[in-house]
Short mmCIF file of C-alpha atoms (C1' of nucleotides) in Angstrom, two decimals:
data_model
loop_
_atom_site.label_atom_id
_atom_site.label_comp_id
_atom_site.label_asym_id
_atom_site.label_seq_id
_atom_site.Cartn_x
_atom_site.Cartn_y
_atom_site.Cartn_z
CA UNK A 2 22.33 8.97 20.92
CA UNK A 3 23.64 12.05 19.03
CA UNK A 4 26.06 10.12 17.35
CA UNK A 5 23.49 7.47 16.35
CA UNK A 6 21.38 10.07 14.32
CA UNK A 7 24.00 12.02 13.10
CA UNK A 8 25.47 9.22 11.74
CA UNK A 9 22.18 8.38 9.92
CA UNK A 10 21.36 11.91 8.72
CA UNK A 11 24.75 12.02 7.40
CA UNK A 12 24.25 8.98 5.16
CA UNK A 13 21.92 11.35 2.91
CA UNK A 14 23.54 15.01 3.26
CA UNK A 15 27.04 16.60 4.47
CA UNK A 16 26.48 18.67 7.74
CA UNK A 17 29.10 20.22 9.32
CA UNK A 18 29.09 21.02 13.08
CA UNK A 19 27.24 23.65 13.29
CA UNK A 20 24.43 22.64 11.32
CA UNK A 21 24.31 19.18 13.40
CA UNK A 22 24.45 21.26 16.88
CA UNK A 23 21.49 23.17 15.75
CA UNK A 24 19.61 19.96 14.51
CA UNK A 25 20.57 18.14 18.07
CA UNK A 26 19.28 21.26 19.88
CA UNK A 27 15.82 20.94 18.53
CA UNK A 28 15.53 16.92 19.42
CA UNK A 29 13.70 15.73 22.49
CA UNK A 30 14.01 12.47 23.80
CA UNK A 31 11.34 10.21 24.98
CA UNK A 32 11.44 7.30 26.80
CA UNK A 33 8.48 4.70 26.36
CA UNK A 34 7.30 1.59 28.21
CA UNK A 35 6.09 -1.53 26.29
CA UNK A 36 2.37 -1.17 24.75
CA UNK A 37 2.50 2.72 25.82
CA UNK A 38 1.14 4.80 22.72
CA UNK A 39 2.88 7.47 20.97
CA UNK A 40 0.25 8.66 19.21
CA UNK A 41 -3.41 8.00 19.62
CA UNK A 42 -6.30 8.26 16.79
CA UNK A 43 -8.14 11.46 16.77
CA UNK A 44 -5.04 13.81 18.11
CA UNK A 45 -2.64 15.70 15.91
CA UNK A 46 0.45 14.47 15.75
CA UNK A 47 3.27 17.25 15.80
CA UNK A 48 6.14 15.37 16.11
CA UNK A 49 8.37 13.22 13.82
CA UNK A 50 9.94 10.56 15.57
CA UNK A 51 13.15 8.88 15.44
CA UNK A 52 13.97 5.59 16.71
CA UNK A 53 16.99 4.87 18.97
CA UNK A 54 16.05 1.85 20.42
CA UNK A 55 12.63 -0.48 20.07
CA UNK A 56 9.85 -0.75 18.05
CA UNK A 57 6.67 0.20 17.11
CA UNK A 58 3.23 -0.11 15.02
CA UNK A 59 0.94 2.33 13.32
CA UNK A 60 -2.86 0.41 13.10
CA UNK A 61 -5.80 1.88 12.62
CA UNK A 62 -9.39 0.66 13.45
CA UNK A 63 -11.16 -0.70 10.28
CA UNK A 64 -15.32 -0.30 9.89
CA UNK A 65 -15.62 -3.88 11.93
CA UNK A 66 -13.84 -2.62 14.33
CA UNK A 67 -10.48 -4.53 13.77
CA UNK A 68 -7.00 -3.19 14.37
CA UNK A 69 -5.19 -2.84 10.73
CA UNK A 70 -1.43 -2.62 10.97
CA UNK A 71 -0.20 -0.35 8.27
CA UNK A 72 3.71 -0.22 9.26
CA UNK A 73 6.66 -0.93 11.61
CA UNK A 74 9.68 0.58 12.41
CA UNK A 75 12.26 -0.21 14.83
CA UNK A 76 15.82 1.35 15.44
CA UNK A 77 17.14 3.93 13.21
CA UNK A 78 13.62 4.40 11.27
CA UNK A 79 11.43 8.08 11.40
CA UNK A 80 8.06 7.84 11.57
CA UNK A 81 4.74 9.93 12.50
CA UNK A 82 1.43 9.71 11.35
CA UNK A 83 2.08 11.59 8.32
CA UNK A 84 -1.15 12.83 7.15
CA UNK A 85 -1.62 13.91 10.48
CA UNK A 86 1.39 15.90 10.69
CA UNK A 87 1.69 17.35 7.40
CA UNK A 88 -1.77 18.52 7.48
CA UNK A 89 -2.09 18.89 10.77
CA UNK A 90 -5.37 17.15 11.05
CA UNK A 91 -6.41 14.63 13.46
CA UNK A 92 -4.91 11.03 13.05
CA UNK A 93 -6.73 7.97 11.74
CA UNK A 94 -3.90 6.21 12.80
CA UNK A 95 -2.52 5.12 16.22
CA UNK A 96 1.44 4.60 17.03
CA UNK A 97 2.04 2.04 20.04
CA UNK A 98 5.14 0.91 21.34
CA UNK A 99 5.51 -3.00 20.93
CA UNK A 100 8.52 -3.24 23.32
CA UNK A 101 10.14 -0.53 25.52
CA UNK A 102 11.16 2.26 23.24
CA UNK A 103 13.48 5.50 23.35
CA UNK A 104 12.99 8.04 20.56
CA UNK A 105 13.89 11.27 19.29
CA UNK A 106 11.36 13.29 18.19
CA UNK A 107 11.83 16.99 16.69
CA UNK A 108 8.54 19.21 16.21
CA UNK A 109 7.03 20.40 13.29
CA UNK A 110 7.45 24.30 13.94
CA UNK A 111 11.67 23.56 14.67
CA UNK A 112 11.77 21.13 11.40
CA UNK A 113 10.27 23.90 9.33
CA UNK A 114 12.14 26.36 10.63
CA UNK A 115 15.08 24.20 10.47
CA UNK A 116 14.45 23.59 6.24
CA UNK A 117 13.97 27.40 6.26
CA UNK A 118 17.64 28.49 7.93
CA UNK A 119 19.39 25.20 6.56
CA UNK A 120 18.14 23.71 3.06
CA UNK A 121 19.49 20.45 3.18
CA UNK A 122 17.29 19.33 5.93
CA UNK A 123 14.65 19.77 3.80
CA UNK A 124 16.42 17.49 1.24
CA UNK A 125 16.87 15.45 3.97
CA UNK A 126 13.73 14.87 4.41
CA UNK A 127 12.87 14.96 1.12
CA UNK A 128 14.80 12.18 0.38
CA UNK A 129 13.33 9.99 3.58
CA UNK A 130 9.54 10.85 1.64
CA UNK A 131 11.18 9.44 -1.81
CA UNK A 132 12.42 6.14 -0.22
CA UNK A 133 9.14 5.76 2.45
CA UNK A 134 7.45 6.00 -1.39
CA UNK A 135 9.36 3.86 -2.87
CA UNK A 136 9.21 1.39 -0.18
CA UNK A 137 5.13 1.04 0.13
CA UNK A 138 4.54 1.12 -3.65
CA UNK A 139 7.61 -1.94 -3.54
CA UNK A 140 4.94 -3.52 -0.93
CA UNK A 141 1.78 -3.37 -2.00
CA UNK A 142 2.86 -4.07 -5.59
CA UNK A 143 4.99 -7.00 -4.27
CA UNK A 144 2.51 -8.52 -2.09
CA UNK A 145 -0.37 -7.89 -4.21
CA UNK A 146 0.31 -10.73 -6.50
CA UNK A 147 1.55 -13.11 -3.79
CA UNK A 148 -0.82 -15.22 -1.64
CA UNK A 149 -0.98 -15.22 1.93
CA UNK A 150 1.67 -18.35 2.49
CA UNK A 151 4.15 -16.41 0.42
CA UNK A 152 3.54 -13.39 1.61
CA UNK A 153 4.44 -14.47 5.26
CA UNK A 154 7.31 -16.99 4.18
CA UNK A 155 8.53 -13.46 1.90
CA UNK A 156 8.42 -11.04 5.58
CA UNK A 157 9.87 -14.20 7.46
CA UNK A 158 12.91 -13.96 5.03
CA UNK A 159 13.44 -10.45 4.04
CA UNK A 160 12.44 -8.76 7.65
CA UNK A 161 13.51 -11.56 10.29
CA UNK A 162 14.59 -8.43 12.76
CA UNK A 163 10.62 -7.95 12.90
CA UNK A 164 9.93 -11.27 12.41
CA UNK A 165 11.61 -12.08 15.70
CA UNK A 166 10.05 -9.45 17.42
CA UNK A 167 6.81 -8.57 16.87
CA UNK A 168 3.88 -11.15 17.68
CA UNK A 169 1.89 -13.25 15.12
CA UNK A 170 -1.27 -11.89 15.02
CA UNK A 171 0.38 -8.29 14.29
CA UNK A 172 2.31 -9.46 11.51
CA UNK A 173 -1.01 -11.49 10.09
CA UNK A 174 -2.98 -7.93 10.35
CA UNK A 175 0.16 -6.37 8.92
CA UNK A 176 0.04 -9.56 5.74
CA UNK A 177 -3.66 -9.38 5.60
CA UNK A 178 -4.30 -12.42 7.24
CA UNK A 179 -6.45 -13.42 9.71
CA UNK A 180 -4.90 -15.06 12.48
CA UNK A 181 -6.39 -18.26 12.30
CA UNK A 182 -5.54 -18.78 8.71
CA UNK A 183 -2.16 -17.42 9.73
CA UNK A 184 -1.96 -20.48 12.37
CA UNK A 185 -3.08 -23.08 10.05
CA UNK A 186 -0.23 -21.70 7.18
CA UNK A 187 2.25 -22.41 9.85
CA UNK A 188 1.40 -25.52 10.49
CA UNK A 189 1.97 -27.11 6.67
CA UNK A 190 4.79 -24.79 6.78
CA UNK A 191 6.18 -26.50 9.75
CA UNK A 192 5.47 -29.79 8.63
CA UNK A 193 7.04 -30.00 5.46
CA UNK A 194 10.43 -28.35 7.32
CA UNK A 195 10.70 -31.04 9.91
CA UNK B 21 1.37 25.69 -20.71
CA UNK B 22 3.40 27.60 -18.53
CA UNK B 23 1.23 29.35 -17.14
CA UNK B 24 -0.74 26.06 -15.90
CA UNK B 25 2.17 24.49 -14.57
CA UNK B 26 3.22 27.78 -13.15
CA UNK B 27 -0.46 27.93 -11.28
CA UNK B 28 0.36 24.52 -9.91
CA UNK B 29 3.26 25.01 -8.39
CA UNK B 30 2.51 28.12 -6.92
CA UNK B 31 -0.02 26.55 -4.90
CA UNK B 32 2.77 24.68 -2.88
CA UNK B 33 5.52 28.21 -2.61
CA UNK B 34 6.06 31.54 -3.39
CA UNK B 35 7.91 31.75 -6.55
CA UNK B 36 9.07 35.34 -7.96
CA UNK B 37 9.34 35.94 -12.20
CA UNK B 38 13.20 35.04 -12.14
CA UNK B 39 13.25 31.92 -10.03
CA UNK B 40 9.71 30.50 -12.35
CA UNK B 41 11.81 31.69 -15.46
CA UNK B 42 14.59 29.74 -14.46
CA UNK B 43 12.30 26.57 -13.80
CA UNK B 44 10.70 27.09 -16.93
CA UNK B 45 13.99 27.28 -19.09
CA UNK B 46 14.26 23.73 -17.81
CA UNK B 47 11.18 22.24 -19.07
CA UNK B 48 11.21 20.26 -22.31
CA UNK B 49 7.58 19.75 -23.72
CA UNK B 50 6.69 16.23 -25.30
CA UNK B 51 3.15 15.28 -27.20
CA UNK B 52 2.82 11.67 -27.79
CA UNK B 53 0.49 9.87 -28.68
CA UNK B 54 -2.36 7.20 -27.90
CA UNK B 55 -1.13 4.28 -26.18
CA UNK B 56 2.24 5.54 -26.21
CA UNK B 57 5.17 4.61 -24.11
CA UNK B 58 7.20 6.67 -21.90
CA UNK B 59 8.68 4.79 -20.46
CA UNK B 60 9.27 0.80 -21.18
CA UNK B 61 10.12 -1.64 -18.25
CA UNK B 62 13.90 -2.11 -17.99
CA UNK B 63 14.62 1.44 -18.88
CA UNK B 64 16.30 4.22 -16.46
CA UNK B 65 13.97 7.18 -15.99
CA UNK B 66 15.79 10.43 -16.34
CA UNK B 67 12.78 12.79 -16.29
CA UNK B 68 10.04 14.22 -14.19
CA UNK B 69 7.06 14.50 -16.39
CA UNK B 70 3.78 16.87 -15.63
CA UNK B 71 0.70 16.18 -17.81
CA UNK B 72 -0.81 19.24 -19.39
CA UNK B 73 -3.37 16.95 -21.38
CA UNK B 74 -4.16 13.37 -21.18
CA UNK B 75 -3.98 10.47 -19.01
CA UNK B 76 -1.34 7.57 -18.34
CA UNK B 77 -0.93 4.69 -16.04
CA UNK B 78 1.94 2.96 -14.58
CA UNK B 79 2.30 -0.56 -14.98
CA UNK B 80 4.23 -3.36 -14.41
CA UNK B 81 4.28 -7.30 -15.37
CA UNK B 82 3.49 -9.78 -12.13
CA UNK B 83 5.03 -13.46 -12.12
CA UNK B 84 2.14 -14.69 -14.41
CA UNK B 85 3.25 -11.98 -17.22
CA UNK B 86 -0.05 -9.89 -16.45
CA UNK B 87 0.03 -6.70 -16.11
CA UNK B 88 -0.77 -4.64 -13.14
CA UNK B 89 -1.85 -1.32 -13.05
CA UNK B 90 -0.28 0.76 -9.81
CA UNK B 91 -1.34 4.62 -11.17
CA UNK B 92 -3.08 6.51 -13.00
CA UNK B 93 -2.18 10.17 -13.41
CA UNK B 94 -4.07 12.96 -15.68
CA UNK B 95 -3.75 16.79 -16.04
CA UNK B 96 -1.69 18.93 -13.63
CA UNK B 97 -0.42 15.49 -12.43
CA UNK B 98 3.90 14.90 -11.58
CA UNK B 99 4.66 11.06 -12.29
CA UNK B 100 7.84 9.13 -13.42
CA UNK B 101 8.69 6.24 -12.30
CA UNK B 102 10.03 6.74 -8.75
CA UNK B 103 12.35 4.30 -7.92
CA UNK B 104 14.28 4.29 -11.12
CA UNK B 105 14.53 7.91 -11.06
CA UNK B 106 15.49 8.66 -7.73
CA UNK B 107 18.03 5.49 -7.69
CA UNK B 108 18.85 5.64 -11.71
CA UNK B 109 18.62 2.08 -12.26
CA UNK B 110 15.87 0.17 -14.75
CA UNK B 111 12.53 0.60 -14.19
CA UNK B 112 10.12 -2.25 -13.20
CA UNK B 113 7.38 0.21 -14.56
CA UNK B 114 6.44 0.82 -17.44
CA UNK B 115 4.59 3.84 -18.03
CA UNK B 116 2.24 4.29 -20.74
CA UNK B 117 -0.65 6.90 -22.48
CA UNK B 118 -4.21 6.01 -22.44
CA UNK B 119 -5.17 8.82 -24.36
CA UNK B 120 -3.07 11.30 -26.49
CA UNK B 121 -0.98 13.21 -24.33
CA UNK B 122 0.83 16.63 -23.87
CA UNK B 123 3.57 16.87 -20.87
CA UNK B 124 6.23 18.83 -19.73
CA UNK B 125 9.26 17.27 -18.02
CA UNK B 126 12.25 18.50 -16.51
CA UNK B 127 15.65 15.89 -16.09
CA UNK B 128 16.95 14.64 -13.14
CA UNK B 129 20.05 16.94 -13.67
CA UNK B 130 18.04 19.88 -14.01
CA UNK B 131 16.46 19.50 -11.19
CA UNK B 132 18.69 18.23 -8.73
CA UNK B 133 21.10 21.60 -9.74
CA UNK B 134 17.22 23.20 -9.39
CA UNK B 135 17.58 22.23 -5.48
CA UNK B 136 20.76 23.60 -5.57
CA UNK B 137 20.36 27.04 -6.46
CA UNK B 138 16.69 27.55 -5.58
CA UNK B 139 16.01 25.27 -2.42
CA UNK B 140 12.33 26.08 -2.76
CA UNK B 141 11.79 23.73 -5.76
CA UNK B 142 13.44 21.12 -2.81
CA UNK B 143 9.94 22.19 -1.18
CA UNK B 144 7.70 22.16 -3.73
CA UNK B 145 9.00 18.30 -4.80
CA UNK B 146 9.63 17.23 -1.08
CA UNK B 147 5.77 18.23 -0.59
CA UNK B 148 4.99 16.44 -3.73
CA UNK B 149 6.26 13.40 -2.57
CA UNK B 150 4.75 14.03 1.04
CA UNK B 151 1.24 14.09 -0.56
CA UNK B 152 1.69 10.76 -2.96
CA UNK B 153 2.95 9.02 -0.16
CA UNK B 154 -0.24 9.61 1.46
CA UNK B 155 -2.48 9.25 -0.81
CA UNK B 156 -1.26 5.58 -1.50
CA UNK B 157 -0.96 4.92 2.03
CA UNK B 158 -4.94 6.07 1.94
CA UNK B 159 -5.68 4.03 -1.01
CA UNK B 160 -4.00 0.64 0.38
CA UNK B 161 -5.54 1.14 3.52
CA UNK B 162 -8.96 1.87 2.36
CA UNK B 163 -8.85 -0.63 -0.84
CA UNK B 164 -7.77 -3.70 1.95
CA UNK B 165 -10.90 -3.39 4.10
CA UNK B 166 -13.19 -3.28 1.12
CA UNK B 167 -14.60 -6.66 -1.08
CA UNK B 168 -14.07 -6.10 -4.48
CA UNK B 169 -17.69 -4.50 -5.07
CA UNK B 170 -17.59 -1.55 -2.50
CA UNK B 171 -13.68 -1.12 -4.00
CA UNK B 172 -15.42 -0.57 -7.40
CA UNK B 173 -18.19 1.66 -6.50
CA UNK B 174 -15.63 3.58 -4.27
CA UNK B 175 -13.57 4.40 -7.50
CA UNK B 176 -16.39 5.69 -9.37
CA UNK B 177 -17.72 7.78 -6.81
CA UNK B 178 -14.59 9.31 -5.94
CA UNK B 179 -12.53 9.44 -9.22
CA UNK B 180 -15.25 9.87 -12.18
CA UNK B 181 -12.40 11.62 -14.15
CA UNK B 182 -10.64 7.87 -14.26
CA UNK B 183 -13.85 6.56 -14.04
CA UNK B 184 -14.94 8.39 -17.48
CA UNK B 185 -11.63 7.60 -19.70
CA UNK B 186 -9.96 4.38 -18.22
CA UNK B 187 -11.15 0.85 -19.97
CA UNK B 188 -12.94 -0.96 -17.42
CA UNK B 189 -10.04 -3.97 -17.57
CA UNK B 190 -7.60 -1.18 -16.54
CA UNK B 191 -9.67 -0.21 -13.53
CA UNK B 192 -10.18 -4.08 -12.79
CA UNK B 193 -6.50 -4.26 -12.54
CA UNK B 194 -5.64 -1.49 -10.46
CA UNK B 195 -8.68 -2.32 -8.31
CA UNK B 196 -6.62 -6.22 -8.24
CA UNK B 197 -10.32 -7.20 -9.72
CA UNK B 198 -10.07 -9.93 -12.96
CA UNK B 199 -12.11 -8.55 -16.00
CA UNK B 200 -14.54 -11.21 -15.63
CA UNK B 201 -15.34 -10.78 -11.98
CA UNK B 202 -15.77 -7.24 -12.78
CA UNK B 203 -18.50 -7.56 -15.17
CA UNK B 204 -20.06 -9.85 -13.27
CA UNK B 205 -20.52 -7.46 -10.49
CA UNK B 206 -20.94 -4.72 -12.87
CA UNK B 207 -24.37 -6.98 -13.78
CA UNK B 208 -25.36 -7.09 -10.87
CA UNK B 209 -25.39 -3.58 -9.85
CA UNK B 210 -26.93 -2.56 -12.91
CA UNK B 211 -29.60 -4.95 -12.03
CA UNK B 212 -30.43 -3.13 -9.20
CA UNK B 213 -30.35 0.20 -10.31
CA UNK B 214 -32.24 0.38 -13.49
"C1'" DC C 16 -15.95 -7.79 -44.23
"C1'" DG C 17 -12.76 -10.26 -41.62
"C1'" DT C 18 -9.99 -9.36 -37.54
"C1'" DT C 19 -8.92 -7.58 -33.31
"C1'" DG C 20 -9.76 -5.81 -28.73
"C1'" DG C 21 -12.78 -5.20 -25.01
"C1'" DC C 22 -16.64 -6.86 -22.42
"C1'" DT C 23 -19.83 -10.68 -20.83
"C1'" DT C 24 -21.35 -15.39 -19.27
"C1'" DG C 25 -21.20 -19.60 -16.84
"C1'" DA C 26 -19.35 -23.65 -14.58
"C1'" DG C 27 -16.24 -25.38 -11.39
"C1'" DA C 28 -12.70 -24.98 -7.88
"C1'" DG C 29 -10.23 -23.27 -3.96
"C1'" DG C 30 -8.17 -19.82 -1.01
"C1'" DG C 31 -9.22 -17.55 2.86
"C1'" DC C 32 -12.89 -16.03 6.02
"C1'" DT C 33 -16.13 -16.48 10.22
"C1'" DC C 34 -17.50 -18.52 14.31
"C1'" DA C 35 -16.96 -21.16 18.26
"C1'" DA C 36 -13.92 -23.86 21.19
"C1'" DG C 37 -9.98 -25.43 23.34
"C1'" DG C 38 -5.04 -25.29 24.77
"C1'" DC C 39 -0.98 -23.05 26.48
"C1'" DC C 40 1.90 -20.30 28.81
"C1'" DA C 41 3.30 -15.96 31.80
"C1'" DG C 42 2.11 -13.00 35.10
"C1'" DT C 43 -0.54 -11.76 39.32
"C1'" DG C 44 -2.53 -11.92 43.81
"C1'" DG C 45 -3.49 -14.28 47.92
"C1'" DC D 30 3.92 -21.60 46.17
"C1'" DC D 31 -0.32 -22.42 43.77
"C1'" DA D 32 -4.62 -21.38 41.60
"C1'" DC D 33 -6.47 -18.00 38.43
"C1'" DT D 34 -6.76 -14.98 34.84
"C1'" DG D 35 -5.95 -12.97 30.39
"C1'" DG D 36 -3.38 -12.99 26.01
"C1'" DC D 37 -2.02 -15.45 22.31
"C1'" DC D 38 -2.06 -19.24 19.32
"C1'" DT D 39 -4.41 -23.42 17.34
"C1'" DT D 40 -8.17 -26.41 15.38
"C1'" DG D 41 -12.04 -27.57 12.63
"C1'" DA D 42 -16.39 -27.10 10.14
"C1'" DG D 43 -18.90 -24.60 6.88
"C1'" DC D 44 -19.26 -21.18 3.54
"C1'" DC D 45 -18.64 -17.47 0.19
"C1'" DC D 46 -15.93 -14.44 -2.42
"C1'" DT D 47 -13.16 -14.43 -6.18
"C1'" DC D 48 -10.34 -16.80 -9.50
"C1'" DT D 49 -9.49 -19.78 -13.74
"C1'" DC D 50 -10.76 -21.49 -17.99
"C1'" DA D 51 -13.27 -21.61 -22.12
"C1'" DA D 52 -16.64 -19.57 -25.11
"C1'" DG D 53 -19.37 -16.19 -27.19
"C1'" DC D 54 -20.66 -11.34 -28.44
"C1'" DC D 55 -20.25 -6.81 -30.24
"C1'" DA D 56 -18.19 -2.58 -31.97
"C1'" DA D 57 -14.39 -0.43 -34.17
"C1'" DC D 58 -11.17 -0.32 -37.70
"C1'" DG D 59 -8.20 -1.16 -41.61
#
DNA sequence: CGTTGGCTTGAGAGGGCTCAAGGCCAGTGG
DNA sequence: CCACTGGCCTTGAGCCCTCTCAAGCCAACG
């Protein structure tokens, strides 16, 4: 489990031993059955989670009452409702395990103590903020001038780990599509194929 | 000028005379002028640019050759274009002025020895890039429950500043409005208030 | 004073939504 | 072991929000 995150930390800085021990000593893990909730709307979230194992969702409730998906992640990915955490502030989002999950999860007094005694956690973590950036400007700007067929048939090819796993009607509230539009896509999709 | 950027960034850490001085030895001012580029599409982005004066958007060209407007950013503002200055490859963006425009920016080199030797500029931009990523995670979530109409009146209400000095087709297109449905609902709303 | 750029108008079309059922498992309890 | 229930996906009709296309208008500017 170590192993698995030091091997991803190390992808963005060089830590030596000591600096990974005292990472490793702040982690907690957490163990999580499927549809259990990591975080739920209206707390603070004080954690940032890593992913060992599983997968997860981050929705919120829109003004007619519908669940919005807003992300994924699944093994290897950090997450936390970040507005939440950063400004410590309660969460318009809720986290929720799709399947059975195990995480790491570090809390925001250790991380921020951990930036002050060892800088290049904080670029660490920098550099996770550039590249979450990146990758939601890349989606909405993507996805924005796609309609809904393409966008599905584009998360069907480019993410087939979540396309496996997660159930239709998430990934149509994820794609901005209602699920029974969603359905009826599939269908001419699955037409023309066979 | 320094003294404004030097306000800024004090907002976000502590910074004594020496360590500003040495941030400010860095900076490289640039005026330029109305509808300006800084940078074109296809283009690596070395810099980090902070407005002093003026306005700019981002922009790139969808599969139709339109463009589409992801930012705006005005005074006391950071913006480059992210992904081909963290990654150093060509920009997608383009970024552009909408008025004349005064801005300090600082390379990539600079910086990144900045980190370095001062890790509290790693704070100050690791914040930075904390706070745009949820800002557009707000604005996608927000903008995707809301028909074009309440996404329109949304942006006036809560960004008069762009509201005031942006064309109306450039606010269309970062609303993902076309100019003529815009005025159409423009009409409308008129209508009723006069 | 002609040209250009930004805004407006209107008709027609269609993508995607809502609402209301119906079908299809997988799990649960008796 | 079987009926029952609850989640999830599908279907279809009707409708409206928003787009496209094609002009026309007006102000600014060289």
């Amino acid at each position: 489990m170590k192993e698995q995150i030091g091997k991803y930390i190390k992808r963005y800085a060089d830590f030596n031993k000591s600096e990974l021990d005292k990472f490793y000593s702040k982690l907690q893990l957490q163990q999580l059955g499927e549809k259990e909730f990591v975080i739920k709307e209206g707390q603070v979230c004080n954690y940032n989670y890593f992913i060992i194992k599983g997968l997860v969702r981050s929705f919120y409730i829109d003004k007619d009452g519908n669940e919005k998906i807003s992300f994924f992640a699944l093994e290897n990915w950090w997450f936390t409702s970040m507005e939440s955490y950063a400004m410590q502030i309660p969460s318009l989002y809720s986290i929720q395990t799709i399947e059975s999950t195990t995480v790491l999860k570090i809390s925001k007094t250790d991380l921020d103590n951990l930036f002050e005694s060892i800088p290049k956690f904080e670029r660490l973590f920098r550099l996770i903020a550039q590249n979450m950036l990146i990758a939601i400007q890349r989606k909405t700007d993507i996805y924005q001038q796609m309609k809904s067929k393409e966008r599905y048939e584009h998360f069907r090819n480019h993410f087939p780990d979540f396309f496996q796993r997660v159930p239709q009607y998430m990934i149509a509230s994820y794609l901005e599509i209602t699920p029974e539009y969603l359905s009826s896509l599939r269908k001419n999709t699955s037409e023309i194929i066979s």
